[in-house]
Amino acid sequence: MAGPELSFSKHDHEGCKSYSRDAVVQYCAENGLRLTASRDLVLEILLSDHRALGAYDILDEMAKRGQSAQPPIVYRALDFLVTNRFAHKIEHLNAFLACGMPGAEHSPAFLVCNNCRKVAEATVNDTDALLERFANNSGFVIQNTVIEAFGLCPECQETAE
């Protein structure tokens, strides 16, 4: 698999998960990062579906898998995953999802389904250039850009009709 696909499209999700996990493992090995058991488990949970999950959703999933953990463990794992670009935070939902291009420097934009919380990730370089020009003209320095659009995914549109 050459890279991520929009999660709203039909795709080989096992291949998608495998691609992402392999990329994270390789990035960690090349950059001297430790993918501890708790970090790996949180990553695995995030990779299980293209949905935004809150920390307590992750804790619930860990419990279902027979793993006990406290919120600080999950938050530390999420911090590691987000800091190293293996996961993203959907600010509006205070939730997380696995990155489609783990470890890669990119500016993602997210399409978030209001109904099922599935998320599609894309890279939007043209928007970055527009914002950069606007910021430069305003004397503003951009430190972080988050683009989140909310609506209904194709599957939820079908069930709503």
PDB file of C-alpha atoms in Angstrom:
ATOM      1  CA  MET A   1       0.000   0.000   0.000  1.00  0.00           C
ATOM      2  CA  ALA A   2       1.516   3.298  -1.081  1.00  0.00           C
ATOM      3  CA  GLY A   3      -0.192   5.489   1.486  1.00  0.00           C
ATOM      4  CA  PRO A   4      -3.408   6.383   3.229  1.00  0.00           C
ATOM      5  CA  GLU A   5      -6.807   6.548   1.597  1.00  0.00           C
ATOM      6  CA  LEU A   6      -9.738   8.654   2.670  1.00  0.00           C
ATOM      7  CA  SER A   7     -11.500   6.624   5.310  1.00  0.00           C
ATOM      8  CA  PHE A   8     -14.933   7.206   3.790  1.00  0.00           C
ATOM      9  CA  SER A   9     -13.954   5.155   0.754  1.00  0.00           C
ATOM     10  CA  LYS A  10     -14.039   1.381   0.711  1.00  0.00           C
ATOM     11  CA  HIS A  11     -10.507   0.163   1.255  1.00  0.00           C
ATOM     12  CA  ASP A  12      -8.425  -2.681   2.611  1.00  0.00           C
ATOM     13  CA  HIS A  13      -8.480  -1.597   6.253  1.00  0.00           C
ATOM     14  CA  GLU A  14      -6.154  -4.394   7.376  1.00  0.00           C
ATOM     15  CA  GLY A  15      -3.632  -3.137   4.818  1.00  0.00           C
ATOM     16  CA  CYS A  16      -4.250   0.410   6.021  1.00  0.00           C
ATOM     17  CA  LYS A  17      -3.560  -0.565   9.649  1.00  0.00           C
ATOM     18  CA  SER A  18      -0.509  -2.595   8.678  1.00  0.00           C
ATOM     19  CA  TYR A  19       0.935   0.262   6.587  1.00  0.00           C
ATOM     20  CA  SER A  20       0.487   2.764   9.432  1.00  0.00           C
ATOM     21  CA  ARG A  21       1.830   0.518  12.182  1.00  0.00           C
ATOM     22  CA  ASP A  22       4.849  -0.497  10.078  1.00  0.00           C
ATOM     23  CA  ALA A  23       5.560   3.183   9.368  1.00  0.00           C
ATOM     24  CA  VAL A  24       5.417   4.007  13.100  1.00  0.00           C
ATOM     25  CA  VAL A  25       7.711   1.105  14.036  1.00  0.00           C
ATOM     26  CA  GLN A  26      10.199   2.089  11.323  1.00  0.00           C
ATOM     27  CA  TYR A  27      10.121   5.770  12.293  1.00  0.00           C
ATOM     28  CA  CYS A  28      10.711   4.894  15.954  1.00  0.00           C
ATOM     29  CA  ALA A  29      13.637   2.613  15.059  1.00  0.00           C
ATOM     30  CA  GLU A  30      15.227   5.243  12.802  1.00  0.00           C
ATOM     31  CA  ASN A  31      14.785   8.061  15.318  1.00  0.00           C
ATOM     32  CA  GLY A  32      15.613   6.309  18.592  1.00  0.00           C
ATOM     33  CA  LEU A  33      12.052   6.490  19.940  1.00  0.00           C
ATOM     34  CA  ARG A  34      10.557   3.857  22.254  1.00  0.00           C
ATOM     35  CA  LEU A  35       7.201   2.429  21.236  1.00  0.00           C
ATOM     36  CA  THR A  36       6.337   1.089  24.687  1.00  0.00           C
ATOM     37  CA  ALA A  37       3.606  -1.495  25.226  1.00  0.00           C
ATOM     38  CA  SER A  38       1.089   1.151  26.360  1.00  0.00           C
ATOM     39  CA  ARG A  39       1.900   3.449  23.424  1.00  0.00           C
ATOM     40  CA  ASP A  40       1.607   0.520  21.030  1.00  0.00           C
ATOM     41  CA  LEU A  41      -1.745  -0.526  22.499  1.00  0.00           C
ATOM     42  CA  VAL A  42      -3.157   3.005  22.235  1.00  0.00           C
ATOM     43  CA  LEU A  43      -1.910   3.164  18.633  1.00  0.00           C
ATOM     44  CA  GLU A  44      -3.519  -0.212  17.888  1.00  0.00           C
ATOM     45  CA  ILE A  45      -6.841   1.026  19.308  1.00  0.00           C
ATOM     46  CA  LEU A  46      -6.652   4.220  17.241  1.00  0.00           C
ATOM     47  CA  LEU A  47      -5.843   2.173  14.141  1.00  0.00           C
ATOM     48  CA  SER A  48      -8.811  -0.141  14.661  1.00  0.00           C
ATOM     49  CA  ASP A  49     -11.140   2.264  12.878  1.00  0.00           C
ATOM     50  CA  HIS A  50     -11.086   5.685  11.262  1.00  0.00           C
ATOM     51  CA  ARG A  51     -13.026   7.202  14.163  1.00  0.00           C
ATOM     52  CA  ALA A  52     -12.093   9.952  16.555  1.00  0.00           C
ATOM     53  CA  LEU A  53     -11.763   8.493  20.051  1.00  0.00           C
ATOM     54  CA  GLY A  54     -11.565  10.314  23.351  1.00  0.00           C
ATOM     55  CA  ALA A  55      -9.152   9.197  26.062  1.00  0.00           C
ATOM     56  CA  TYR A  56     -11.971   7.530  27.989  1.00  0.00           C
ATOM     57  CA  ASP A  57     -13.111   5.691  24.848  1.00  0.00           C
ATOM     58  CA  ILE A  58      -9.572   4.340  24.640  1.00  0.00           C
ATOM     59  CA  LEU A  59      -9.645   3.364  28.331  1.00  0.00           C
ATOM     60  CA  ASP A  60     -12.938   1.510  27.749  1.00  0.00           C
ATOM     61  CA  GLU A  61     -11.446  -0.334  24.780  1.00  0.00           C
ATOM     62  CA  MET A  62      -8.404  -1.267  26.844  1.00  0.00           C
ATOM     63  CA  ALA A  63     -10.684  -2.697  29.540  1.00  0.00           C
ATOM     64  CA  LYS A  64     -12.553  -4.740  26.902  1.00  0.00           C
ATOM     65  CA  ARG A  65      -9.173  -6.183  25.890  1.00  0.00           C
ATOM     66  CA  GLY A  66      -8.383  -7.114  29.491  1.00  0.00           C
ATOM     67  CA  GLN A  67      -5.841  -4.319  29.972  1.00  0.00           C
ATOM     68  CA  SER A  68      -6.079  -2.044  32.963  1.00  0.00           C
ATOM     69  CA  ALA A  69      -4.829   1.503  32.715  1.00  0.00           C
ATOM     70  CA  GLN A  70      -5.360   4.832  34.366  1.00  0.00           C
ATOM     71  CA  PRO A  71      -6.054   8.063  32.453  1.00  0.00           C
ATOM     72  CA  PRO A  72      -2.483   9.417  32.898  1.00  0.00           C
ATOM     73  CA  ILE A  73      -1.078   6.390  31.040  1.00  0.00           C
ATOM     74  CA  VAL A  74      -3.425   6.964  28.105  1.00  0.00           C
ATOM     75  CA  TYR A  75      -2.763  10.712  28.048  1.00  0.00           C
ATOM     76  CA  ARG A  76       1.016  10.137  28.090  1.00  0.00           C
ATOM     77  CA  ALA A  77       0.690   7.634  25.234  1.00  0.00           C
ATOM     78  CA  LEU A  78      -1.495  10.059  23.263  1.00  0.00           C
ATOM     79  CA  ASP A  79       0.983  12.877  23.889  1.00  0.00           C
ATOM     80  CA  PHE A  80       3.807  10.704  22.506  1.00  0.00           C
ATOM     81  CA  LEU A  81       1.734   9.692  19.467  1.00  0.00           C
ATOM     82  CA  VAL A  82       0.639  13.269  18.675  1.00  0.00           C
ATOM     83  CA  THR A  83       4.077  14.801  19.332  1.00  0.00           C
ATOM     84  CA  ASN A  84       5.695  12.366  16.904  1.00  0.00           C
ATOM     85  CA  ARG A  85       2.952  12.791  14.267  1.00  0.00           C
ATOM     86  CA  PHE A  86       1.596   9.246  14.657  1.00  0.00           C
ATOM     87  CA  ALA A  87      -1.834  10.551  15.701  1.00  0.00           C
ATOM     88  CA  HIS A  88      -3.838  13.749  15.458  1.00  0.00           C
ATOM     89  CA  LYS A  89      -6.126  15.520  17.877  1.00  0.00           C
ATOM     90  CA  ILE A  90      -9.509  16.598  16.577  1.00  0.00           C
ATOM     91  CA  GLU A  91      -9.710  19.774  18.615  1.00  0.00           C
ATOM     92  CA  HIS A  92     -13.461  20.317  18.369  1.00  0.00           C
ATOM     93  CA  LEU A  93     -14.169  16.818  19.738  1.00  0.00           C
ATOM     94  CA  ASN A  94     -11.192  16.598  22.117  1.00  0.00           C
ATOM     95  CA  ALA A  95     -10.601  13.221  20.483  1.00  0.00           C
ATOM     96  CA  PHE A  96      -7.789  11.472  18.646  1.00  0.00           C
ATOM     97  CA  LEU A  97      -7.225   9.375  15.557  1.00  0.00           C
ATOM     98  CA  ALA A  98      -4.284   7.597  14.000  1.00  0.00           C
ATOM     99  CA  CYS A  99      -2.414   9.608  11.390  1.00  0.00           C
ATOM    100  CA  GLY A 100      -2.697   8.467   7.790  1.00  0.00           C
ATOM    101  CA  MET A 101       0.919   9.487   7.147  1.00  0.00           C
ATOM    102  CA  PRO A 102       2.640   8.637  10.448  1.00  0.00           C
ATOM    103  CA  GLY A 103       5.826  10.540  11.173  1.00  0.00           C
ATOM    104  CA  ALA A 104       5.576  12.644   8.012  1.00  0.00           C
ATOM    105  CA  GLU A 105       5.626  16.424   8.199  1.00  0.00           C
ATOM    106  CA  HIS A 106       2.298  17.503   6.697  1.00  0.00           C
ATOM    107  CA  SER A 107      -0.647  19.807   7.243  1.00  0.00           C
ATOM    108  CA  PRO A 108      -3.760  17.700   7.576  1.00  0.00           C
ATOM    109  CA  ALA A 109      -7.369  18.691   7.141  1.00  0.00           C
ATOM    110  CA  PHE A 110     -10.145  16.567   8.578  1.00  0.00           C
ATOM    111  CA  LEU A 111     -13.651  15.750   7.421  1.00  0.00           C
ATOM    112  CA  VAL A 112     -15.501  14.625  10.544  1.00  0.00           C
ATOM    113  CA  CYS A 113     -18.878  12.872  10.490  1.00  0.00           C
ATOM    114  CA  ASN A 114     -21.188  14.352  13.120  1.00  0.00           C
ATOM    115  CA  ASN A 115     -23.084  11.070  13.375  1.00  0.00           C
ATOM    116  CA  CYS A 116     -20.566   8.203  13.492  1.00  0.00           C
ATOM    117  CA  ARG A 117     -17.378  10.222  14.243  1.00  0.00           C
ATOM    118  CA  LYS A 118     -15.498   8.684  11.326  1.00  0.00           C
ATOM    119  CA  VAL A 119     -12.751  10.967  10.095  1.00  0.00           C
ATOM    120  CA  ALA A 120     -11.120  11.336   6.693  1.00  0.00           C
ATOM    121  CA  GLU A 121      -7.682  12.938   6.599  1.00  0.00           C
ATOM    122  CA  ALA A 122      -6.183  14.811   3.679  1.00  0.00           C
ATOM    123  CA  THR A 123      -3.173  17.072   3.188  1.00  0.00           C
ATOM    124  CA  VAL A 124      -4.005  20.614   2.099  1.00  0.00           C
ATOM    125  CA  ASN A 125      -0.921  22.486   0.954  1.00  0.00           C
ATOM    126  CA  ASP A 126      -2.882  25.134  -1.003  1.00  0.00           C
ATOM    127  CA  THR A 127      -4.743  26.207   2.134  1.00  0.00           C
ATOM    128  CA  ASP A 128      -1.436  26.482   3.977  1.00  0.00           C
ATOM    129  CA  ALA A 129      -0.113  28.854   1.319  1.00  0.00           C
ATOM    130  CA  LEU A 130      -3.258  30.993   1.541  1.00  0.00           C
ATOM    131  CA  LEU A 131      -3.090  31.166   5.340  1.00  0.00           C
ATOM    132  CA  GLU A 132       0.649  31.854   5.238  1.00  0.00           C
ATOM    133  CA  ARG A 133       0.116  34.804   2.850  1.00  0.00           C
ATOM    134  CA  PHE A 134      -2.702  36.160   5.018  1.00  0.00           C
ATOM    135  CA  ALA A 135      -0.597  35.768   8.162  1.00  0.00           C
ATOM    136  CA  ASN A 136       2.451  37.418   6.570  1.00  0.00           C
ATOM    137  CA  ASN A 137       0.333  40.355   5.389  1.00  0.00           C
ATOM    138  CA  SER A 138      -1.044  40.703   8.930  1.00  0.00           C
ATOM    139  CA  GLY A 139       2.316  40.395  10.682  1.00  0.00           C
ATOM    140  CA  PHE A 140       1.112  37.175  12.300  1.00  0.00           C
ATOM    141  CA  VAL A 141       3.224  34.058  12.880  1.00  0.00           C
ATOM    142  CA  ILE A 142       1.313  30.787  12.516  1.00  0.00           C
ATOM    143  CA  GLN A 143       2.410  28.151  15.005  1.00  0.00           C
ATOM    144  CA  ASN A 144      -0.263  25.556  14.352  1.00  0.00           C
ATOM    145  CA  THR A 145      -3.080  25.118  11.854  1.00  0.00           C
ATOM    146  CA  VAL A 146      -6.060  22.849  12.381  1.00  0.00           C
ATOM    147  CA  ILE A 147      -8.672  22.449   9.670  1.00  0.00           C
ATOM    148  CA  GLU A 148     -11.767  20.509  10.670  1.00  0.00           C
ATOM    149  CA  ALA A 149     -14.958  20.307   8.617  1.00  0.00           C
ATOM    150  CA  PHE A 150     -18.060  18.675  10.077  1.00  0.00           C
ATOM    151  CA  GLY A 151     -20.942  17.020   8.253  1.00  0.00           C
ATOM    152  CA  LEU A 152     -22.193  13.567   7.315  1.00  0.00           C
ATOM    153  CA  CYS A 153     -20.153  10.788   5.735  1.00  0.00           C
ATOM    154  CA  PRO A 154     -21.639   8.930   2.737  1.00  0.00           C
ATOM    155  CA  GLU A 155     -22.782   6.000   4.886  1.00  0.00           C
ATOM    156  CA  CYS A 156     -24.579   8.214   7.397  1.00  0.00           C
ATOM    157  CA  GLN A 157     -26.161  10.212   4.553  1.00  0.00           C
ATOM    158  CA  GLU A 158     -27.652   6.965   3.198  1.00  0.00           C
ATOM    159  CA  THR A 159     -29.113   5.961   6.574  1.00  0.00           C
ATOM    160  CA  ALA A 160     -30.527   9.460   7.105  1.00  0.00           C
ATOM    161  CA  GLU A 161     -32.581   9.333   3.898  1.00  0.00           C
TER     162      GLU A 161
END
